[in-house]
Coordinates of C-alpha atoms in Angstrom, one line a residue:
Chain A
X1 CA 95.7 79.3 98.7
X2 CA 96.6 78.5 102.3
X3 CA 100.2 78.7 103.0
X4 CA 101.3 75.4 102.8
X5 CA 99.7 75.3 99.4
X6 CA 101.6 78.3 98.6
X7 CA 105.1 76.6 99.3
X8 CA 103.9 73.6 97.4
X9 CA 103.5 75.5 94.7
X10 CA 106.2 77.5 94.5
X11 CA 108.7 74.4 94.7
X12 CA 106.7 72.7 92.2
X13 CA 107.2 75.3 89.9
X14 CA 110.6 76.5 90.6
X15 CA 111.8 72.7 89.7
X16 CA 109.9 73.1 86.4
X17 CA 112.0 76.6 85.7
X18 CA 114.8 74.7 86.2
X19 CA 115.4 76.4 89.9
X20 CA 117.4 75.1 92.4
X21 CA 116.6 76.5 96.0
X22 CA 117.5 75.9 99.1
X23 CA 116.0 75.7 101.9
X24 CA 116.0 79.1 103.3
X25 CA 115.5 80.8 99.9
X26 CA 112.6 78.8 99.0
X27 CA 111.3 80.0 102.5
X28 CA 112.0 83.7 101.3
X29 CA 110.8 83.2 97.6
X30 CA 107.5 81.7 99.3
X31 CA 107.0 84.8 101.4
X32 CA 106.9 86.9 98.2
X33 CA 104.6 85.1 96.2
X34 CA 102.2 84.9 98.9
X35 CA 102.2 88.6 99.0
X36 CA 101.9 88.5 94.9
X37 CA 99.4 86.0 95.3
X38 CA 97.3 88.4 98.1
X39 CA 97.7 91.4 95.3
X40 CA 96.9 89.0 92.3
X41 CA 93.8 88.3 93.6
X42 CA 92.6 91.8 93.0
X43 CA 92.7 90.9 89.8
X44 CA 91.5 87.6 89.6
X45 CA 88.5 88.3 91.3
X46 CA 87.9 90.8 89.0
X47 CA 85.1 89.7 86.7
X48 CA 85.8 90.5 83.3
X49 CA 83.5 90.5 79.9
X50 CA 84.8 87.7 77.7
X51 CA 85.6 90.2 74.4
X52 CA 88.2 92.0 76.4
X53 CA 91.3 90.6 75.0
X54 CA 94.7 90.5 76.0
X55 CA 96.2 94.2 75.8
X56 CA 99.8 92.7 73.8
X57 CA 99.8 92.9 70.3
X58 CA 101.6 90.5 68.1
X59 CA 103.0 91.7 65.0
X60 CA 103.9 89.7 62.4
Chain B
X1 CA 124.2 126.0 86.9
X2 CA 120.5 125.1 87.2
X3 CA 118.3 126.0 84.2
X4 CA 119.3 124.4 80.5
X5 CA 117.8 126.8 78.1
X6 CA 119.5 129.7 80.1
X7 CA 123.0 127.9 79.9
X8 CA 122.2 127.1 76.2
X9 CA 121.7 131.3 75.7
X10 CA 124.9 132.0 77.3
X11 CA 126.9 129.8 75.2
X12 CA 125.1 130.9 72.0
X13 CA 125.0 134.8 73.2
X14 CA 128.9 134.5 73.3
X15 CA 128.8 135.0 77.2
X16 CA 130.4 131.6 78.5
X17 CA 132.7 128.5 76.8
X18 CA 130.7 125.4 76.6
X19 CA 134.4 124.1 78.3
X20 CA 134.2 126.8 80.8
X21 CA 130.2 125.3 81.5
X22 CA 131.2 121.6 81.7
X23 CA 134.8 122.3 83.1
X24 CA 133.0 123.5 86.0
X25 CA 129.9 121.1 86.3
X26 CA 132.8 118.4 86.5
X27 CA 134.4 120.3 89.2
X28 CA 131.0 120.6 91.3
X29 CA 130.2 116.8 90.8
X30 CA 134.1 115.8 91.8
X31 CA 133.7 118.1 94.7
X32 CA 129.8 117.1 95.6
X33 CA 128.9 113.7 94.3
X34 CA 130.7 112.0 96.9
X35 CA 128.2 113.3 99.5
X36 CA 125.0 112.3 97.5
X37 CA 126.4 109.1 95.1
X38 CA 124.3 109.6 92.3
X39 CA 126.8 108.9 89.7
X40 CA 128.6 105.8 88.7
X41 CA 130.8 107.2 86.0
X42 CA 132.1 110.3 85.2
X43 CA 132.8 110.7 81.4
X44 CA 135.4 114.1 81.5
X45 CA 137.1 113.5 78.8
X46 CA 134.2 112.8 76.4
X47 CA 132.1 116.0 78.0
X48 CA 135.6 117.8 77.1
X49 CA 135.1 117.0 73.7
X50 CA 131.8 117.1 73.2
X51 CA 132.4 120.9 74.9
X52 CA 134.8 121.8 72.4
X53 CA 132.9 120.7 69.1
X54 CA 130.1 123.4 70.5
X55 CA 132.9 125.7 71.2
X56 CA 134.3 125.3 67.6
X57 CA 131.0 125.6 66.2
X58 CA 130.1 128.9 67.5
X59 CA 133.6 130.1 66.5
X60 CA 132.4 129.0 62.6
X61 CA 129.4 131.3 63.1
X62 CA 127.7 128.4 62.8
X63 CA 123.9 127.9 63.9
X64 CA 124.3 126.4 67.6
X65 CA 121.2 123.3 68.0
X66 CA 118.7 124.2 70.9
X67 CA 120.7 122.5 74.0
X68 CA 124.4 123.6 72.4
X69 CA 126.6 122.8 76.0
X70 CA 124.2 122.2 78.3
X71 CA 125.6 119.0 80.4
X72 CA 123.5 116.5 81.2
X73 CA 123.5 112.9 82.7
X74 CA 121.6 109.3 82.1
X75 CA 120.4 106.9 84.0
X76 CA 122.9 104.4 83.9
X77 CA 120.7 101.6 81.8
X78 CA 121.2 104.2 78.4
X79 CA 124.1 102.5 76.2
X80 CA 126.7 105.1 76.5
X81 CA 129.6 104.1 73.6
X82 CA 133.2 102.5 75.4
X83 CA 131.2 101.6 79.0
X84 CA 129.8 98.6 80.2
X85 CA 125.7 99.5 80.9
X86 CA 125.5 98.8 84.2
X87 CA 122.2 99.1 84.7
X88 CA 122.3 99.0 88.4
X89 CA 123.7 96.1 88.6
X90 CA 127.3 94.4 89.9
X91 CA 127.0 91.7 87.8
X92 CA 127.2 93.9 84.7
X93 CA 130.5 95.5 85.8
X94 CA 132.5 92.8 83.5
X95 CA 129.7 93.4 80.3
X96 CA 131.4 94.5 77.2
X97 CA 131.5 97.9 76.7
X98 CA 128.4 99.8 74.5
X99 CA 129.9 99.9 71.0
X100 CA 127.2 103.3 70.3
X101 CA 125.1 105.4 72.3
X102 CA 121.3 104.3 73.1
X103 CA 119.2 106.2 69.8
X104 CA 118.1 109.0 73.1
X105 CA 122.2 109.4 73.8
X106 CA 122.7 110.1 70.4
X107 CA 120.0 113.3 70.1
X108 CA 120.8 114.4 73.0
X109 CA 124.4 114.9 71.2
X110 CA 122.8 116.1 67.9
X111 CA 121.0 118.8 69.9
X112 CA 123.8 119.9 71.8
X113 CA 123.9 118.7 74.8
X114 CA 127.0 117.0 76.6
X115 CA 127.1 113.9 78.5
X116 CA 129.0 114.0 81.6
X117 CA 128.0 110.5 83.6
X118 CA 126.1 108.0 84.1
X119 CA 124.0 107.8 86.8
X120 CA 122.8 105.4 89.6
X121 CA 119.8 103.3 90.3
X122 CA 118.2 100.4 91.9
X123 CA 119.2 97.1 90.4
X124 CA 117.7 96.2 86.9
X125 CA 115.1 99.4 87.4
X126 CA 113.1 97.3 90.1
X127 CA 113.2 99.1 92.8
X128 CA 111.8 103.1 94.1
X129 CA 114.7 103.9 96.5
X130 CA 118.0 103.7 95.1
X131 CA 119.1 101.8 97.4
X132 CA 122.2 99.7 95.5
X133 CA 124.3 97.2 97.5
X134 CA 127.0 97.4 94.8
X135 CA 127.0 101.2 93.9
X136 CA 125.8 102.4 97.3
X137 CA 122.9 104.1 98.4
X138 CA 121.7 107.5 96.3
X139 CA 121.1 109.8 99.0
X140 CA 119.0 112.6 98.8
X141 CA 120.0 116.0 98.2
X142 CA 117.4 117.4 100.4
X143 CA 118.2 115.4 103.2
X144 CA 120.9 113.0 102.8
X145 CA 119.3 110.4 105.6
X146 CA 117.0 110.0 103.0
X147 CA 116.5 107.9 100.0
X148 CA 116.0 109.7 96.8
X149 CA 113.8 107.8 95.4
X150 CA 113.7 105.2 92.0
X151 CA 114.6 103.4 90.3
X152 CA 115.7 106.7 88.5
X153 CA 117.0 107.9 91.9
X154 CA 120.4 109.1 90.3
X155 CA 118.6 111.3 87.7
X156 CA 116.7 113.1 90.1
X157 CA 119.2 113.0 92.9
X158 CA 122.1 115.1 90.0
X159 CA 119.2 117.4 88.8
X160 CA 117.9 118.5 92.1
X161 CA 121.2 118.8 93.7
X162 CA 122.4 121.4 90.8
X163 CA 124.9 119.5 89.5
X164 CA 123.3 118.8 86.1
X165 CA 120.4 120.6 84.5
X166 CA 119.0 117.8 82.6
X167 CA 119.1 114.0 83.3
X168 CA 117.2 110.7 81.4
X169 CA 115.6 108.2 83.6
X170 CA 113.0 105.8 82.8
X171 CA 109.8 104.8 83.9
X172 CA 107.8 101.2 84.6
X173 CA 105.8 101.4 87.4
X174 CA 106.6 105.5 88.7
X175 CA 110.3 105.5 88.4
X176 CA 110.9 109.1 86.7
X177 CA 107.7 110.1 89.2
X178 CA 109.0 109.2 91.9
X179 CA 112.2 110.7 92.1
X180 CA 111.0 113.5 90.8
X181 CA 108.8 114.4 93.4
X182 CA 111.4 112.7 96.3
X183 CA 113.9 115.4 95.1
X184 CA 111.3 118.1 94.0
X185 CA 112.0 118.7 90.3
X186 CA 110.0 118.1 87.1
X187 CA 109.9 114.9 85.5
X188 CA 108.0 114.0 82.1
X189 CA 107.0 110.0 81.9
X190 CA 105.5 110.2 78.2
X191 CA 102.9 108.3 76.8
X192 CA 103.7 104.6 76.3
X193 CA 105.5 104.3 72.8
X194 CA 106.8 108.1 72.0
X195 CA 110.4 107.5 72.5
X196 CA 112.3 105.2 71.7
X197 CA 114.0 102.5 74.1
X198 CA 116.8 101.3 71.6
X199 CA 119.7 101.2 73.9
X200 CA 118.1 101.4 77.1
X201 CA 118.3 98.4 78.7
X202 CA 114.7 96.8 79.2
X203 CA 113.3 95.9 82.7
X204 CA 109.3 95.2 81.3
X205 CA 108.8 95.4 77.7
X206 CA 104.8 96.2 77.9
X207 CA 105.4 98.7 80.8
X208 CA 108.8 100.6 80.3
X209 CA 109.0 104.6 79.4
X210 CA 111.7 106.6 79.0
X211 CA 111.8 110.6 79.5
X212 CA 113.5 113.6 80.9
X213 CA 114.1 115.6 84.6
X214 CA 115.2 118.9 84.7
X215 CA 114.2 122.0 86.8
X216 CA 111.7 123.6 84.6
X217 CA 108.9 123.4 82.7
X218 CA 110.5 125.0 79.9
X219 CA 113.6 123.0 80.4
X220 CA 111.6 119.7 80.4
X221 CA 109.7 120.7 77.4
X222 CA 112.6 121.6 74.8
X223 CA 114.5 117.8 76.1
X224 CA 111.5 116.4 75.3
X225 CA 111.2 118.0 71.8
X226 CA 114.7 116.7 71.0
X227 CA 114.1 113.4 72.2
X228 CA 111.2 112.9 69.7
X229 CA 112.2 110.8 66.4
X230 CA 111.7 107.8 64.7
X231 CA 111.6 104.5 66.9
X232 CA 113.9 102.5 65.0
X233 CA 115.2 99.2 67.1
X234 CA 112.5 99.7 69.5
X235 CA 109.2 97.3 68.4
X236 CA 107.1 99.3 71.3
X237 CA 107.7 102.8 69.7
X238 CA 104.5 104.2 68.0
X239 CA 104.6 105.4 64.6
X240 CA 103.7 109.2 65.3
X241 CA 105.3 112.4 64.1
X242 CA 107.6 114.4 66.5
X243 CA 104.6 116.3 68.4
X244 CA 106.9 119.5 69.5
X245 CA 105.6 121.3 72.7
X246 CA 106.2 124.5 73.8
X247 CA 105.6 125.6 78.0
X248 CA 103.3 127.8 77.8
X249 CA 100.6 128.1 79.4
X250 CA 97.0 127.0 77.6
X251 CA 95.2 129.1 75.5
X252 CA 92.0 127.9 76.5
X253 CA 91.3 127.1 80.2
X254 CA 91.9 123.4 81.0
X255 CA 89.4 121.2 82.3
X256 CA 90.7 119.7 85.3
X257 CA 89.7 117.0 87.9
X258 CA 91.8 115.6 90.9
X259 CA 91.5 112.2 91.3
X260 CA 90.1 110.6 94.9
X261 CA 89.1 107.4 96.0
X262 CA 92.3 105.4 96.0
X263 CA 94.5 108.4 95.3
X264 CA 93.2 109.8 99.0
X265 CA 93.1 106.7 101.0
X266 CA 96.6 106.4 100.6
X267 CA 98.1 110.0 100.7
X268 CA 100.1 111.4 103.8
X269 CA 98.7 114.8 104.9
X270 CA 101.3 116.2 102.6
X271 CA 100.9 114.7 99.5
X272 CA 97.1 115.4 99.3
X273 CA 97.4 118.8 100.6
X274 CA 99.9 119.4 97.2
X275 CA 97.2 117.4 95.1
X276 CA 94.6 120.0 96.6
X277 CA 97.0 123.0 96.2
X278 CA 97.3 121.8 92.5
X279 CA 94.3 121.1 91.8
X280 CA 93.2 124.8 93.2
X281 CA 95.3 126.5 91.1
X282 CA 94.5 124.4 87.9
X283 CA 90.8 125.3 88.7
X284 CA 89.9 121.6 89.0
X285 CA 86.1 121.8 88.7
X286 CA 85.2 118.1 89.9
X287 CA 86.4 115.5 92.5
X288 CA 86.7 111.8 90.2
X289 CA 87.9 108.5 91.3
X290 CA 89.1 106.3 88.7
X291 CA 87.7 103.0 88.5
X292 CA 89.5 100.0 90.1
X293 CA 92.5 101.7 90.2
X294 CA 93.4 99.4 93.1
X295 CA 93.6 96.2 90.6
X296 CA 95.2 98.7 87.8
X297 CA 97.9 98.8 90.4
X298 CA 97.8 95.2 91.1
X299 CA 97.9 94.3 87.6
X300 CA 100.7 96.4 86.6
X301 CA 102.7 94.8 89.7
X302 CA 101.5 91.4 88.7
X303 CA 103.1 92.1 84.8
X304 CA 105.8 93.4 86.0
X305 CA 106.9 91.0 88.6
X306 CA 106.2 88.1 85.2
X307 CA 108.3 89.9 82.9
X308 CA 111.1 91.3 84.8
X309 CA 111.6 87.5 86.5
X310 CA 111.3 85.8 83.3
X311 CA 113.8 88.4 81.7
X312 CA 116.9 87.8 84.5
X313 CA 115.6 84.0 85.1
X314 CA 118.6 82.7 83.9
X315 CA 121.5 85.2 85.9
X316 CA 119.4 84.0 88.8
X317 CA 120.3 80.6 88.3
X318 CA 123.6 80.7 87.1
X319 CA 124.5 83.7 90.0
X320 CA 122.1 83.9 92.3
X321 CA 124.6 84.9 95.3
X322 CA 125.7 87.9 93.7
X323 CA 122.6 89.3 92.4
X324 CA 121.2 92.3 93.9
X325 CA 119.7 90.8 97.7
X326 CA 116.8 93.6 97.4
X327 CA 115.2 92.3 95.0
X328 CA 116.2 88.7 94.1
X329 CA 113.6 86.9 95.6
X330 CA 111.0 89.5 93.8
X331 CA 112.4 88.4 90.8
X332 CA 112.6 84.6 91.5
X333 CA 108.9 85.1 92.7
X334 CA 107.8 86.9 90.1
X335 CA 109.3 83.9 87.3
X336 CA 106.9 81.5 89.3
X337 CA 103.8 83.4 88.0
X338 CA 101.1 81.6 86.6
X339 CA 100.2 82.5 83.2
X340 CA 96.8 82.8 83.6
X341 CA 97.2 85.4 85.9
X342 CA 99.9 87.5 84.0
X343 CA 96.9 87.1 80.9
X344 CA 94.5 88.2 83.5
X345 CA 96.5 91.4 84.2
X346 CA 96.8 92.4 80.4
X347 CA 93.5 92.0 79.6
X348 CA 92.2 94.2 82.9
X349 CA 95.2 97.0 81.3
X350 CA 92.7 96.6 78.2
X351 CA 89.5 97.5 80.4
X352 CA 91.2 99.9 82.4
X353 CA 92.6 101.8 79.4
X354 CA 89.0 101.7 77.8
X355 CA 87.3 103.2 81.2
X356 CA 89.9 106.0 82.0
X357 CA 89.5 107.0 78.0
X358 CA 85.8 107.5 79.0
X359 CA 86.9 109.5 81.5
X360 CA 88.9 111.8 79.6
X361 CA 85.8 112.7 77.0
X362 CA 85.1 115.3 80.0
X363 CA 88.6 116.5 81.3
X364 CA 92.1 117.4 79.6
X365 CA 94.1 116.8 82.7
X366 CA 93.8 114.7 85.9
X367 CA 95.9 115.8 89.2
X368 CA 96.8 113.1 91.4
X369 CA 100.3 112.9 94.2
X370 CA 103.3 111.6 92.5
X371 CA 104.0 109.7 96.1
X372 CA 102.6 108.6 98.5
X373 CA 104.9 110.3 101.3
X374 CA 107.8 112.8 100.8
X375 CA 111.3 110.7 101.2
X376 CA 111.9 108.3 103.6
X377 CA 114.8 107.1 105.5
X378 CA 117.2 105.1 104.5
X379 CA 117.3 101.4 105.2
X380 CA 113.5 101.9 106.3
X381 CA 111.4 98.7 104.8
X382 CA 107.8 99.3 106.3
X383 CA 105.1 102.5 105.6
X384 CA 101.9 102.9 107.1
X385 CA 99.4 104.0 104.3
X386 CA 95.8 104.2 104.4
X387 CA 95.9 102.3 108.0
X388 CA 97.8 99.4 106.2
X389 CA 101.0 98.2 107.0
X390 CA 103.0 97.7 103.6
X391 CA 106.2 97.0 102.5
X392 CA 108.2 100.3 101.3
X393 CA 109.8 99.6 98.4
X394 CA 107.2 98.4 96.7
X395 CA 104.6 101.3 97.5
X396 CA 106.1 104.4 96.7
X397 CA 104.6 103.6 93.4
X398 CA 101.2 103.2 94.2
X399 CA 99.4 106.5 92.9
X400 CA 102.0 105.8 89.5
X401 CA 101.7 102.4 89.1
X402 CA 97.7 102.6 88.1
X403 CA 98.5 105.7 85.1
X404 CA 101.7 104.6 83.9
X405 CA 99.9 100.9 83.5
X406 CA 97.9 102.5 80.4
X407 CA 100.9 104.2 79.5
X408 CA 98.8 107.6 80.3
X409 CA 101.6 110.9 79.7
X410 CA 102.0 112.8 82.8
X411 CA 104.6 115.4 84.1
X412 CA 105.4 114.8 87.7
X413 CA 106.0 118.6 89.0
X414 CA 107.3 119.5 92.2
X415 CA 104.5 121.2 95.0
X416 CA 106.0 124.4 96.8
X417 CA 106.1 122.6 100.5
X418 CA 107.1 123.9 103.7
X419 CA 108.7 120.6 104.6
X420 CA 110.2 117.9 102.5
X421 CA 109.6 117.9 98.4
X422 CA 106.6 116.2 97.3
X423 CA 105.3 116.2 93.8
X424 CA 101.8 115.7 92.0
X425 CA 101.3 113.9 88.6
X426 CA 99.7 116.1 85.6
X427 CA 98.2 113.4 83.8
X428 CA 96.8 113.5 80.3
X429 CA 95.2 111.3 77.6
X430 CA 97.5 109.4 75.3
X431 CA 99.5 111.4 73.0
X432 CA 98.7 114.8 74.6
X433 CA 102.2 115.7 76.5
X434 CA 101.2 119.4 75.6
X435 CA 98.5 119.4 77.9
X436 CA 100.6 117.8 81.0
X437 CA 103.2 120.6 79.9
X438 CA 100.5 123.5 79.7
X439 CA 99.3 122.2 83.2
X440 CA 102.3 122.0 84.9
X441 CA 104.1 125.6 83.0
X442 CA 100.9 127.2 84.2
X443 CA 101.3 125.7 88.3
X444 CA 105.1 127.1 87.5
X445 CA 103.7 130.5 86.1
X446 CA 101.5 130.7 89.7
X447 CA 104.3 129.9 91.8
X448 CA 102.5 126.9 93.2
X449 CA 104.8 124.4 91.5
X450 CA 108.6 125.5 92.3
X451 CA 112.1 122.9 91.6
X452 CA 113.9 122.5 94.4
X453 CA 117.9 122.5 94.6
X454 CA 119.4 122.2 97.2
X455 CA 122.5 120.6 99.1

C-alpha cells in the first residue's frame, strides 16, 4: 500500500468502527498503521500450508 | 529486606514480628518510593493486619504457610479488594472498587504473604518503559534517568530497589522480561495457561501471562509453587496439576543452545556478551537460530495491536482526550486491523509453535537476551538496533516478543555486568518451568547470574 492508500484506508475503516477523527489524529493514527502495515507484511508474505489452522480454540 | 524465604525463616524461627517486617518495609517505601515512583497505592493498614494474623498464628503454635510475612506487591492490574484496578490508567481512577482479590492476590494471602501496594505500569499493559502520564514515570533504581522498563516496570522497579522481595507482574509481549532484566532481578513468565488471570485485568486474551519477580532463584521458585491452582474464571488456564519446583540445580546435565540469527542481529554488545556468558556457564553445546523468528515477532505485535484496540475501542471513542497519549493512536491503529491479517498471525503462532517444538526434541533449554539494550533514558523514543532505526517503545520486546508468542516458559535472570543490568531469557518447552528454574538456580549457583539492588 502506498501512502495515500494507507490513509484511505484507515478513514474508511475508522468510519465503519464508528470513529470519529480529526484531522490531525487521523494523520497520527495513519502513521501507525503504516508501520503495522510495514511489520504485517512479514507475515503476510509468509507462505503458509493450507492445514495450518488458526492457533484460537473455540470451546463450546 | 531482600530475600523472601530468609524473611519467611525469621518470622517462623521466632527471630522477628511479621509487624516489625512490614512496619518497616512501609517505612522504607514512605521514605524511598518517592524517588523511584513505582507504587500507586500503599495498602498499610491492610499489610498491618494481614502482619498480625501471621503474628497471632505463630503465637497459637500454629504451622506458619511457606511465605508467612513476607511483603510483597502487584502490578497494579491484579483486583486488590476496596481499590479501584487502575491498571495504568487515569481513566480508571473513578472505577468501582474490587469487591475481592484477583484468584493470584488471594494465594498469595493463603501462603502467607502480605500485600503492601499496588504497583505502577504503562497504560493498559501496552507499553515496555513505564512511562505513565497520569502516575508518572517509574524510574529506575539503578539509575534514576532511566526507564525501568514494562509494562511491569513497578514490579521490577520495588523488587530491585529492596523495598519488597517479591512482586506480580504480567507478561504479553516481554513485560515481566523486560523489567526484570532493566532492573536486574529474576522474573518467571510461565508457560501460556499455568496461572490463572481471574482478576487481572486483560490487555490480549491469546497472549497474556502472569508470574512472579523476586531476587532469587529460590525466592522465584517457592512464589511460583503457591501461585499454582485451579484456573477457575480464567477460560485460558490449562487444566494441569500444580507442577511444584524446587531451585536446584539439575540432576542431569542440561542440554543447552543459545539462540542466533535474529537474537544477535539485534543485541547491543552487552546483551550478547551476557547471552554468551550464559550460555558458557550452562555448557551450551550448539549455536541455533529459530526459524522466522522475525515474523513470530511480527505476528505477536500484529495480535496484539487487534486485540488490545478492539478491547479499549469503545473508551477511545467516548474519551479519547484523556486516554493515555503514548499509546492511543497504537490502540486506534491497531482496532483498524484487517482480519485477514490478525487470522494470518494466529495461524503463523500455529507453525511457529510446531517448528520451535521440533527444536526442543534436541535441547532442554534455549538462552537468548531478555533486551535488547540495558535501560534507556527517559523520554528517549528512537534505538538503533541491528543498523535499523526503530521506535523504542515498541522494541525492547523484540528477543521476548517471538517466545512469549508460543507461550514458551522462561525465567528472565539477571547477568553479573560491569555496567548497567541486563538479563537473558532461560527458555523451555511448554510445561517445563523446572528446567528454566534448574537453568537459571545453577547460573545463580556459578555466580554468573547475580540480582541486583540497589538505590
Amino acid at each position: 500500500m502506498n501512502p495515500s492508500d494507507i490513509e484511505h484506508f484507515v478513514a474508511a475503516a475508522a468510519v465503519a468502527q464508528g470513529l470519529e477523527l480529526d484531522r490531525e489524529q487521523l494523520k497520527r493514527v495513519t502513521a501507525v498503521f503504516a508501520r503495522n502495515a510495514e511489520i504485517a507484511s512479514l507475515v503476510l508474505d509468509f507462505e503458509l500450508p493450507a492445514t495450518v489452522e488458526a492457533a484460537p480454540v473455540f470451546t463450546p | 529486606m531482600r530475600k523472601a524465604l530468609e524473611v519467611a525463616a525469621r518470622i517462623r524461627a521466632g527471630e522477628a514480628k511479621a509487624v516489625e517486617v512490614v512496619e518497616a518495609s512501609l517505612a522504607d517505601i514512605g521514605a524511598r518510593n518517592p524517588a523511584i515512583n513505582c507504587f500507586t497505592a500503599v495498602t498499610a493498614a491492610r499489610a498491618l493486619r494481614e502482619a498480625h494474623d501471621i503474628d497471632r498464628l505463630r503465637e497459637q503454635g500454629s504451622n506458619l504457610p511457606p511465605l508467612a510475612g513476607v511483603p510483597y506487591a502487584v502490578k497494579d492490574l491484579f483486583d486488590v479488594e476496596g481499590l479501584a484496578t487502575l491498571a495504568g490508567s487515569g481513566l480508571r481512577k473513578s472505577a468501582s472498587p474490587a469487591p475481592r482479590d484477583a484468584v493470584l492476590v488471594a494465594r498469595m494471602r493463603e501462603a502467607g504473604a502480605v500485600l503492601v501496594g499496588t504497583l505502577n505500569m504503562d497504560a493498559y499493559a501496552y507499553g515496555f518503559t513505564t512511562e505513565n502520564s497520569a502516575f508518572g514515570v517509574t524510574r529506575n533504581p539503578h539509575d534514576t534517568s532511566r526507564v525501568a522498563g514494562g509494562s511491569s516496570g513497578g514490579s521490577g522497579a520495588a523488587v530491585a530497589a529492596g523495598l519488597v522481595p517479591l512482586a506480580l507482574g504480567s507478561d504479553t509481549n516481554g513485560s515481566i522480561r523486560v523489567p526484570s532484566s532493566l532492573c536486574g532481578v529474576f522474573g518467571l513468565k510461565p508457560t501460556y495457561g499455568r496461572l490463572t488471570r481471574a482478576g487481572a485485568y486483560p490487555f490480549v486474551d491469546s497472549l497474556d501471562h502472569v508470574g512472579p519477580f523476586a531476587t532469587t532463584t529460590a525466592d522465584l521458585a517457592a512464589c511460583y509453587n503457591v501461585l499454582q491452582g485451579p484456573g477457575e474464571g480464567d477460560t485460558g488456564c490449562a487444566l494441569r496439576p500444580r507442577e511444584f519446583v524446587s531451585a536446584g540445580i539439575a540432576d542431569r546435565p542440561l542440554r543447552v543452545a543459545r539462540l542466533t540469527g535474529y537474537f544477535d542481529r539485534y543485541a547491543s554488545e552487552a546483551a550478547r556478551a551476557a547471552s554468551l556468558d550464559a550460555a558458557r556457564c550452562l555448557g551450551a553445546r550448539d549455536e541455533i537460530e529459530l526459524p522466522e523468528a522475525h515474523r513470530a515477532r511480527a505476528a505477536a505485535f500484529l495480535i496484539t495491536a487487534s486485540e488490545g484496540g478492539e478491547r479499549h475501542l469503545e473508551t477511545l471513542k467516548a474519551c479519547y482526550a484523556d486516554f493515555e497519549p503514548l499509546s492511543r493512536d497504537r490502540f486506534l491503529a491497531g482496532a483498524l486491523t484487517p482480519a485477514a491479517w490478525y487470522v494470518k498471525a494466529q495461524r503463523l503462532r500455529r507453525w511457529f509453535r510446531d517448528r520451535v517444538a521440533a527444536v526442543f526434541e534436541h535441547y532442554d533449554v534455549l538462552v537468548a537476551p531478555a533486551t535488547p539494550v540495558a535501560a534507556t533514558s527517559i523520554g528517549e523514543e528512537w534505538i538503533e538496533l541491528g543498523g535499523e532505526r526503530l521506535p523504542l517503545r515498541a522494541s525492547m520486546g523484540l528477543f521476548a516478543q517471538p517466545i512469549s508468542f508460543i507461550g514458551l516458559p522462561v525465567v528472565a535472570a539477571p547477568i553479573r555486568t560491569p555496567g548497567l543490568p541486563i538479563g537473558v531469557q532461560l527458555i523451555a518447552p511448554p510445561w517445563r518451568e523446572d528446567l528454566c528454574i534448574a537453568a537459571s538456580a545453577h547460573l545463580e549457583q556459578a555466580g554468573v547470574a547475580v540480582a541486583r539492588i540497589g538505590a
